[in-house]
PDB file of C-alpha atoms and ligand atoms in Angstrom:
ATOM      1  CA  MET A   1      -0.088   9.161 -34.262  1.00  0.00           C
ATOM      2  CA  LYS A   2      -0.333  12.482 -31.667  1.00  0.00           C
ATOM      3  CA  ILE A   3      -1.024  12.863 -28.101  1.00  0.00           C
ATOM      4  CA  ILE A   4      -4.106  15.416 -27.046  1.00  0.00           C
ATOM      5  CA  ALA A   5      -4.487  16.434 -23.788  1.00  0.00           C
ATOM      6  CA  SER A   6      -7.347  17.941 -22.198  1.00  0.00           C
ATOM      7  CA  ASN A   7      -6.765  20.147 -18.597  1.00  0.00           C
ATOM      8  CA  PHE A   8      -9.878  21.800 -17.523  1.00  0.00           C
ATOM      9  CA  LYS A   9      -8.469  23.491 -14.286  1.00  0.00           C
ATOM     10  CA  THR A  10     -11.136  25.018 -12.805  1.00  0.00           C
ATOM     11  CA  ASN A  11     -13.704  24.659 -15.003  1.00  0.00           C
ATOM     12  CA  HIS A  12     -16.950  21.658 -15.365  1.00  0.00           C
ATOM     13  CA  THR A  13     -19.118  20.195 -12.928  1.00  0.00           C
ATOM     14  CA  ARG A  14     -19.391  16.673 -11.818  1.00  0.00           C
ATOM     15  CA  LYS A  15     -22.238  15.820 -14.477  1.00  0.00           C
ATOM     16  CA  SER A  16     -20.873  18.410 -17.204  1.00  0.00           C
ATOM     17  CA  THR A  17     -17.327  16.451 -16.860  1.00  0.00           C
ATOM     18  CA  THR A  18     -19.419  12.932 -17.177  1.00  0.00           C
ATOM     19  CA  SER A  19     -21.248  14.949 -20.437  1.00  0.00           C
ATOM     20  CA  PHE A  20     -18.267  15.241 -21.942  1.00  0.00           C
ATOM     21  CA  VAL A  21     -15.734  11.821 -21.107  1.00  0.00           C
ATOM     22  CA  GLU A  22     -19.302  10.270 -22.744  1.00  0.00           C
ATOM     23  CA  LYS A  23     -19.655  12.399 -25.872  1.00  0.00           C
ATOM     24  CA  LEU A  24     -15.639  11.888 -26.621  1.00  0.00           C
ATOM     25  CA  ASN A  25     -15.231   8.432 -25.871  1.00  0.00           C
ATOM     26  CA  THR A  26     -18.234   7.330 -28.139  1.00  0.00           C
ATOM     27  CA  PHE A  27     -16.897  10.191 -30.867  1.00  0.00           C
ATOM     28  CA  LEU A  28     -13.599   8.212 -30.466  1.00  0.00           C
ATOM     29  CA  GLN A  29     -14.499   4.971 -30.521  1.00  0.00           C
ATOM     30  CA  SER A  30     -17.232   5.322 -33.327  1.00  0.00           C
ATOM     31  CA  GLU A  31     -14.620   6.582 -35.437  1.00  0.00           C
ATOM     32  CA  LYS A  32     -11.878   4.668 -34.502  1.00  0.00           C
ATOM     33  CA  ILE A  33      -9.678   6.935 -33.734  1.00  0.00           C
ATOM     34  CA  SER A  34      -5.994   5.641 -32.826  1.00  0.00           C
ATOM     35  CA  ASN A  35      -4.929   8.994 -30.956  1.00  0.00           C
ATOM     36  CA  GLU A  36      -3.634   8.679 -27.760  1.00  0.00           C
ATOM     37  CA  VAL A  37      -6.090  10.873 -25.459  1.00  0.00           C
ATOM     38  CA  TYR A  38      -5.519  12.602 -21.910  1.00  0.00           C
ATOM     39  CA  VAL A  39      -8.601  14.762 -20.354  1.00  0.00           C
ATOM     40  CA  PHE A  40      -7.365  16.072 -16.540  1.00  0.00           C
ATOM     41  CA  PRO A  41     -10.734  17.004 -14.927  1.00  0.00           C
ATOM     42  CA  THR A  42     -11.130  18.698 -11.506  1.00  0.00           C
ATOM     43  CA  SER A  43     -10.454  16.525  -8.684  1.00  0.00           C
ATOM     44  CA  SER A  44     -14.272  16.883  -7.208  1.00  0.00           C
ATOM     45  CA  SER A  45     -15.483  15.301 -11.102  1.00  0.00           C
ATOM     46  CA  LEU A  46     -12.996  11.725 -10.558  1.00  0.00           C
ATOM     47  CA  ASP A  47     -15.443   8.841 -11.696  1.00  0.00           C
ATOM     48  CA  ASN A  48     -15.169   5.421 -12.815  1.00  0.00           C
ATOM     49  CA  PHE A  49     -15.636   6.046 -16.263  1.00  0.00           C
ATOM     50  CA  ASP A  50     -15.699   3.186 -18.236  1.00  0.00           C
ATOM     51  CA  VAL A  51     -13.508   4.287 -21.563  1.00  0.00           C
ATOM     52  CA  LEU A  52     -11.639   2.932 -24.415  1.00  0.00           C
ATOM     53  CA  SER A  53      -7.735   2.401 -23.527  1.00  0.00           C
ATOM     54  CA  THR A  54      -6.747   5.120 -25.140  1.00  0.00           C
ATOM     55  CA  LEU A  55      -8.600   7.883 -24.103  1.00  0.00           C
ATOM     56  CA  SER A  56      -7.005   8.196 -19.938  1.00  0.00           C
ATOM     57  CA  ILE A  57      -8.557  10.404 -17.438  1.00  0.00           C
ATOM     58  CA  GLY A  58      -5.913  11.976 -14.990  1.00  0.00           C
ATOM     59  CA  VAL A  59      -6.040  14.337 -12.182  1.00  0.00           C
ATOM     60  CA  GLN A  60      -4.160  17.777 -11.883  1.00  0.00           C
ATOM     61  CA  ASN A  61      -2.884  17.513  -8.666  1.00  0.00           C
ATOM     62  CA  ALA A  62      -2.008  15.057  -5.849  1.00  0.00           C
ATOM     63  CA  TYR A  63      -0.096  15.320  -2.771  1.00  0.00           C
ATOM     64  CA  PRO A  64       3.086  12.794  -2.279  1.00  0.00           C
ATOM     65  CA  THR A  65       0.948  10.738   0.185  1.00  0.00           C
ATOM     66  CA  GLN A  66      -0.839   7.652   0.467  1.00  0.00           C
ATOM     67  CA  LYS A  67      -2.929   9.455   2.514  1.00  0.00           C
ATOM     68  CA  GLY A  68      -2.391  12.136   6.154  1.00  0.00           C
ATOM     69  CA  SER A  69      -3.333  15.206   7.093  1.00  0.00           C
ATOM     70  CA  PHE A  70      -2.679  17.578   4.680  1.00  0.00           C
ATOM     71  CA  THR A  71      -5.570  20.021   4.121  1.00  0.00           C
ATOM     72  CA  GLY A  72      -7.376  20.248   0.744  1.00  0.00           C
ATOM     73  CA  GLU A  73      -5.141  18.215  -0.846  1.00  0.00           C
ATOM     74  CA  ILE A  74      -5.611  14.577  -2.364  1.00  0.00           C
ATOM     75  CA  GLY A  75      -3.228  11.536  -1.485  1.00  0.00           C
ATOM     76  CA  LEU A  76      -2.856   7.726  -3.402  1.00  0.00           C
ATOM     77  CA  GLU A  77      -6.142   6.458  -1.620  1.00  0.00           C
ATOM     78  CA  GLN A  78      -8.428   9.069  -3.813  1.00  0.00           C
ATOM     79  CA  LEU A  79      -6.729   8.369  -6.511  1.00  0.00           C
ATOM     80  CA  GLU A  80      -7.086   4.562  -6.176  1.00  0.00           C
ATOM     81  CA  GLU A  81     -10.442   4.622  -5.636  1.00  0.00           C
ATOM     82  CA  PHE A  82     -11.277   5.452  -9.187  1.00  0.00           C
ATOM     83  CA  ASP A  83      -7.949   3.614 -11.003  1.00  0.00           C
ATOM     84  CA  ILE A  84      -6.592   6.532 -12.166  1.00  0.00           C
ATOM     85  CA  LYS A  85      -2.974   5.871 -13.386  1.00  0.00           C
ATOM     86  CA  THR A  86      -1.815   9.336 -14.586  1.00  0.00           C
ATOM     87  CA  ILE A  87      -0.761  12.680 -13.367  1.00  0.00           C
ATOM     88  CA  LEU A  88       0.102  16.099 -14.473  1.00  0.00           C
ATOM     89  CA  ILE A  89       3.237  17.439 -13.009  1.00  0.00           C
ATOM     90  CA  GLY A  90       4.963  20.807 -12.877  1.00  0.00           C
ATOM     91  CA  HIS A  91       2.437  22.720 -14.749  1.00  0.00           C
ATOM     92  CA  SER A  92       3.169  26.906 -13.933  1.00  0.00           C
ATOM     93  CA  GLU A  93      -0.609  27.726 -12.963  1.00  0.00           C
ATOM     94  CA  ARG A  94       0.960  25.559 -10.004  1.00  0.00           C
ATOM     95  CA  ARG A  95       4.691  26.715  -9.660  1.00  0.00           C
ATOM     96  CA  HIS A  96       3.895  30.612 -10.001  1.00  0.00           C
ATOM     97  CA  ILE A  97       0.376  31.428  -8.818  1.00  0.00           C
ATOM     98  CA  LEU A  98       0.339  28.296  -6.155  1.00  0.00           C
ATOM     99  CA  GLY A  99       3.918  28.923  -5.253  1.00  0.00           C
ATOM    100  CA  GLU A 100       4.849  24.707  -5.836  1.00  0.00           C
ATOM    101  CA  THR A 101       9.139  24.930  -5.699  1.00  0.00           C
ATOM    102  CA  GLN A 102      10.748  22.682  -7.672  1.00  0.00           C
ATOM    103  CA  GLU A 103      12.167  20.662  -4.165  1.00  0.00           C
ATOM    104  CA  GLN A 104       8.153  19.821  -4.089  1.00  0.00           C
ATOM    105  CA  ILE A 105       7.737  18.864  -7.879  1.00  0.00           C
ATOM    106  CA  LYS A 106      10.683  16.731  -7.221  1.00  0.00           C
ATOM    107  CA  GLU A 107       9.429  15.167  -4.818  1.00  0.00           C
ATOM    108  CA  LYS A 108       5.681  14.589  -5.886  1.00  0.00           C
ATOM    109  CA  PHE A 109       7.638  13.189  -9.133  1.00  0.00           C
ATOM    110  CA  ASN A 110       9.354  10.527  -7.178  1.00  0.00           C
ATOM    111  CA  PHE A 111       6.472   9.644  -5.893  1.00  0.00           C
ATOM    112  CA  TYR A 112       4.382   8.952  -8.526  1.00  0.00           C
ATOM    113  CA  LYS A 113       7.056   7.633 -10.123  1.00  0.00           C
ATOM    114  CA  ASP A 114       7.671   5.201  -7.903  1.00  0.00           C
ATOM    115  CA  LEU A 115       3.990   3.565  -8.636  1.00  0.00           C
ATOM    116  CA  GLY A 116       4.306   3.682 -11.974  1.00  0.00           C
ATOM    117  CA  TYR A 117       1.832   6.321 -12.654  1.00  0.00           C
ATOM    118  CA  LYS A 118       2.068   8.151 -16.413  1.00  0.00           C
ATOM    119  CA  ILE A 119       3.039  11.674 -15.528  1.00  0.00           C
ATOM    120  CA  ILE A 120       3.120  14.772 -17.774  1.00  0.00           C
ATOM    121  CA  TYR A 121       5.420  16.702 -16.546  1.00  0.00           C
ATOM    122  CA  CYS A 122       5.206  20.840 -17.249  1.00  0.00           C
ATOM    123  CA  ILE A 123       7.864  23.751 -17.725  1.00  0.00           C
ATOM    124  CA  GLY A 124       7.693  26.725 -19.052  1.00  0.00           C
ATOM    125  CA  GLU A 125       9.464  30.566 -19.296  1.00  0.00           C
ATOM    126  CA  PRO A 126       8.081  33.656 -18.177  1.00  0.00           C
ATOM    127  CA  LEU A 127       8.245  36.630 -20.553  1.00  0.00           C
ATOM    128  CA  GLU A 128      11.155  38.212 -19.244  1.00  0.00           C
ATOM    129  CA  VAL A 129      13.463  35.172 -19.600  1.00  0.00           C
ATOM    130  CA  LYS A 130      12.275  34.212 -23.098  1.00  0.00           C
ATOM    131  CA  GLU A 131      12.882  38.605 -23.951  1.00  0.00           C
ATOM    132  CA  GLN A 132      16.958  36.898 -22.885  1.00  0.00           C
ATOM    133  CA  GLY A 133      16.867  34.364 -26.082  1.00  0.00           C
ATOM    134  CA  LEU A 134      16.743  30.894 -26.603  1.00  0.00           C
ATOM    135  CA  GLU A 135      19.817  29.988 -24.767  1.00  0.00           C
ATOM    136  CA  LYS A 136      18.977  31.213 -21.449  1.00  0.00           C
ATOM    137  CA  THR A 137      15.271  29.593 -22.337  1.00  0.00           C
ATOM    138  CA  LEU A 138      16.973  26.601 -22.246  1.00  0.00           C
ATOM    139  CA  GLU A 139      18.885  27.267 -19.052  1.00  0.00           C
ATOM    140  CA  TYR A 140      15.533  28.083 -17.677  1.00  0.00           C
ATOM    141  CA  LEU A 141      13.615  25.269 -18.838  1.00  0.00           C
ATOM    142  CA  TYR A 142      16.395  22.445 -17.474  1.00  0.00           C
ATOM    143  CA  GLU A 143      16.633  24.489 -14.759  1.00  0.00           C
ATOM    144  CA  GLN A 144      12.624  22.878 -14.130  1.00  0.00           C
ATOM    145  CA  LEU A 145      13.976  19.668 -14.979  1.00  0.00           C
ATOM    146  CA  ASP A 146      16.358  19.639 -11.952  1.00  0.00           C
ATOM    147  CA  GLY A 147      15.917  16.541 -10.162  1.00  0.00           C
ATOM    148  CA  ILE A 148      14.160  14.900 -12.514  1.00  0.00           C
ATOM    149  CA  ASP A 149      14.352  11.412 -13.602  1.00  0.00           C
ATOM    150  CA  ILE A 150      14.120  12.017 -17.425  1.00  0.00           C
ATOM    151  CA  ALA A 151      14.778   8.386 -18.456  1.00  0.00           C
ATOM    152  CA  TYR A 152      11.442   7.356 -16.694  1.00  0.00           C
ATOM    153  CA  GLU A 153       9.544   5.188 -19.116  1.00  0.00           C
ATOM    154  CA  ASN A 154       5.936   6.319 -18.038  1.00  0.00           C
ATOM    155  CA  LEU A 155       7.476   9.838 -18.928  1.00  0.00           C
ATOM    156  CA  ILE A 156       5.723  12.324 -20.899  1.00  0.00           C
ATOM    157  CA  LEU A 157       6.882  16.415 -21.468  1.00  0.00           C
ATOM    158  CA  ALA A 158       5.446  19.420 -22.132  1.00  0.00           C
ATOM    159  CA  TYR A 159       6.749  22.598 -23.345  1.00  0.00           C
ATOM    160  CA  GLU A 160       4.110  25.454 -22.232  1.00  0.00           C
ATOM    161  CA  PRO A 161       5.855  29.052 -22.434  1.00  0.00           C
ATOM    162  CA  VAL A 162       4.384  30.695 -19.517  1.00  0.00           C
ATOM    163  CA  TRP A 163       3.168  33.937 -21.364  1.00  0.00           C
ATOM    164  CA  ALA A 164       1.629  32.321 -24.201  1.00  0.00           C
ATOM    165  CA  ILE A 165      -0.909  29.831 -21.385  1.00  0.00           C
ATOM    166  CA  GLY A 166      -4.441  31.597 -21.784  1.00  0.00           C
ATOM    167  CA  THR A 167      -3.450  34.250 -23.585  1.00  0.00           C
ATOM    168  CA  GLY A 168      -4.483  33.648 -26.591  1.00  0.00           C
ATOM    169  CA  VAL A 169      -0.638  34.182 -27.933  1.00  0.00           C
ATOM    170  CA  THR A 170       0.416  30.790 -29.674  1.00  0.00           C
ATOM    171  CA  ALA A 171       4.437  30.866 -29.939  1.00  0.00           C
ATOM    172  CA  THR A 172       5.177  31.336 -32.917  1.00  0.00           C
ATOM    173  CA  ASN A 173       6.095  28.343 -34.872  1.00  0.00           C
ATOM    174  CA  GLU A 174       9.786  28.583 -35.394  1.00  0.00           C
ATOM    175  CA  ASP A 175      10.189  29.051 -30.908  1.00  0.00           C
ATOM    176  CA  ILE A 176       8.128  25.722 -30.584  1.00  0.00           C
ATOM    177  CA  VAL A 177      10.651  23.870 -32.882  1.00  0.00           C
ATOM    178  CA  ASN A 178      13.689  25.812 -31.649  1.00  0.00           C
ATOM    179  CA  VAL A 179      12.848  24.762 -27.978  1.00  0.00           C
ATOM    180  CA  HIS A 180      11.653  21.371 -29.477  1.00  0.00           C
ATOM    181  CA  SER A 181      14.483  20.090 -31.090  1.00  0.00           C
ATOM    182  CA  ALA A 182      16.876  21.897 -28.305  1.00  0.00           C
ATOM    183  CA  ILE A 183      14.628  19.387 -26.061  1.00  0.00           C
ATOM    184  CA  LYS A 184      14.640  16.321 -28.252  1.00  0.00           C
ATOM    185  CA  GLU A 185      18.517  16.382 -28.461  1.00  0.00           C
ATOM    186  CA  LYS A 186      18.629  15.947 -24.933  1.00  0.00           C
ATOM    187  CA  ILE A 187      15.825  13.922 -23.668  1.00  0.00           C
ATOM    188  CA  SER A 188      14.560  11.152 -26.042  1.00  0.00           C
ATOM    189  CA  LYS A 189      10.616  11.313 -25.169  1.00  0.00           C
ATOM    190  CA  PRO A 190       7.588  12.259 -26.535  1.00  0.00           C
ATOM    191  CA  LEU A 191       7.067  16.327 -26.009  1.00  0.00           C
ATOM    192  CA  LEU A 192       4.162  17.930 -25.747  1.00  0.00           C
ATOM    193  CA  TYR A 193       3.007  21.914 -26.599  1.00  0.00           C
ATOM    194  CA  GLY A 194       1.136  24.261 -24.695  1.00  0.00           C
ATOM    195  CA  GLY A 195      -0.547  27.395 -24.934  1.00  0.00           C
ATOM    196  CA  SER A 196      -3.339  28.780 -26.852  1.00  0.00           C
ATOM    197  CA  VAL A 197      -3.568  25.567 -28.902  1.00  0.00           C
ATOM    198  CA  LYS A 198      -7.057  26.059 -30.954  1.00  0.00           C
ATOM    199  CA  VAL A 199      -9.531  23.841 -33.240  1.00  0.00           C
ATOM    200  CA  ALA A 200      -7.497  26.591 -35.671  1.00  0.00           C
ATOM    201  CA  ASN A 201      -3.611  26.042 -34.964  1.00  0.00           C
ATOM    202  CA  VAL A 202      -3.581  22.495 -33.707  1.00  0.00           C
ATOM    203  CA  ARG A 203      -3.209  20.566 -37.264  1.00  0.00           C
ATOM    204  CA  GLU A 204      -0.438  23.002 -37.661  1.00  0.00           C
ATOM    205  CA  ILE A 205       1.537  23.030 -34.533  1.00  0.00           C
ATOM    206  CA  CYS A 206       1.063  19.134 -34.459  1.00  0.00           C
ATOM    207  CA  THR A 207       3.328  18.506 -37.544  1.00  0.00           C
ATOM    208  CA  LEU A 208       6.399  20.991 -36.866  1.00  0.00           C
ATOM    209  CA  ASN A 209       9.209  19.054 -36.247  1.00  0.00           C
ATOM    210  CA  GLY A 210       9.504  17.571 -32.509  1.00  0.00           C
ATOM    211  CA  VAL A 211       6.091  17.632 -31.735  1.00  0.00           C
ATOM    212  CA  ASP A 212       4.533  14.958 -30.619  1.00  0.00           C
ATOM    213  CA  GLY A 213       1.402  16.194 -29.210  1.00  0.00           C
ATOM    214  CA  VAL A 214      -0.782  19.132 -27.772  1.00  0.00           C
ATOM    215  CA  LEU A 215      -1.762  19.986 -24.123  1.00  0.00           C
ATOM    216  CA  ILE A 216      -4.768  22.158 -24.251  1.00  0.00           C
ATOM    217  CA  GLY A 217      -6.852  24.236 -21.871  1.00  0.00           C
ATOM    218  CA  THR A 218      -9.307  27.012 -22.948  1.00  0.00           C
ATOM    219  CA  ALA A 219      -9.981  25.241 -26.339  1.00  0.00           C
ATOM    220  CA  SER A 220     -10.879  22.264 -24.842  1.00  0.00           C
ATOM    221  CA  TRP A 221     -13.030  22.548 -22.622  1.00  0.00           C
ATOM    222  CA  ILE A 222     -16.267  23.106 -25.472  1.00  0.00           C
ATOM    223  CA  ILE A 223     -16.252  18.627 -26.172  1.00  0.00           C
ATOM    224  CA  GLU A 224     -17.807  20.120 -29.675  1.00  0.00           C
ATOM    225  CA  ASP A 225     -14.074  21.804 -29.851  1.00  0.00           C
ATOM    226  CA  PHE A 226     -12.148  19.365 -28.051  1.00  0.00           C
ATOM    227  CA  ILE A 227     -13.707  16.402 -31.302  1.00  0.00           C
ATOM    228  CA  GLN A 228     -12.597  19.056 -34.208  1.00  0.00           C
ATOM    229  CA  ILE A 229      -9.558  19.459 -32.455  1.00  0.00           C
ATOM    230  CA  ILE A 230      -8.986  15.552 -32.561  1.00  0.00           C
ATOM    231  CA  GLU A 231     -10.147  15.035 -36.135  1.00  0.00           C
ATOM    232  CA  ASN A 232      -7.876  17.512 -37.319  1.00  0.00           C
ATOM    233  CA  THR A 233      -5.080  15.406 -36.085  1.00  0.00           C
ATOM    234  CA  LYS A 234      -6.112  12.208 -36.587  1.00  0.00           C
ATOM    235  CA  ASP A 235      -4.252  11.513 -39.644  1.00  0.00           C
ATOM    236  CA  LEU A 236      -0.960  12.472 -38.119  1.00  0.00           C
TER     237      LEU A 236
HETATM  238  P1  LIG B 301      -4.343  27.696 -22.489  1.00  0.00           P
HETATM  239  O1  LIG B 301      -3.481  26.386 -22.091  1.00  0.00           O
HETATM  240  O2  LIG B 301      -4.551  26.398 -23.674  1.00  0.00           O
HETATM  241  O3  LIG B 301      -5.546  27.779 -21.981  1.00  0.00           O
HETATM  242  O4  LIG B 301      -2.985  27.941 -23.069  1.00  0.00           O
HETATM  243  C1  LIG B 301      -2.861  25.248 -21.592  1.00  0.00           C
HETATM  244  C2  LIG B 301      -2.489  24.583 -20.474  1.00  0.00           C
HETATM  245  O5  LIG B 301      -2.049  25.481 -19.354  1.00  0.00           O
HETATM  246  O6  LIG B 301      -2.234  23.923 -20.212  1.00  0.00           O
END
């Protein structure tokens, strides 16, 4: 049973998100799919979705606060309105484009951990680190786990090499297996791969040693493709 997650990033409207979630839920129900499925819409598209227990709607980000003065952010009060219990933390776009530091990420992790949230926690190295070899890559990845309770029961990890995100360049099977097996030796948590996963390669990636599922951006935004991705992995 694989974990399949869709990160909408800055895509879809409230209307198209509702249609996506409804179609997805109908598919999961009629095909009796047992995969654990996650969708992370934009915060403006959150709603009280009536979905199966195997389909979770999470947020791509939230501030570590109940409520307060944090312009542009949302907090627990806004999540509770829609019964959200799942959050993505540490995504490379937040680390590198929005400048989130490990200190801020740690604070966010601890806040939502204390509330029992399911946390999909992302780590991944940029190209210049990958080029220095596996040892340096692992060193970099472990730094991104600084201050993070890796024993937390509701933790799912996602390995997403930055150079593979949104670029169409998927990591090779060897790259994925090397990193996943090293992480798995240290941390016994579900570990997803992310970075240019698509309909055509999702099955192969999901059969690799140490891969418990995938976190997908670009290739997951069209509902027919996302359904096909789940079709391609439903028996694994
Ligand atoms: P991608 O993004 O599938 O578009 O490469 C993956 C991610 O950022 O989670």
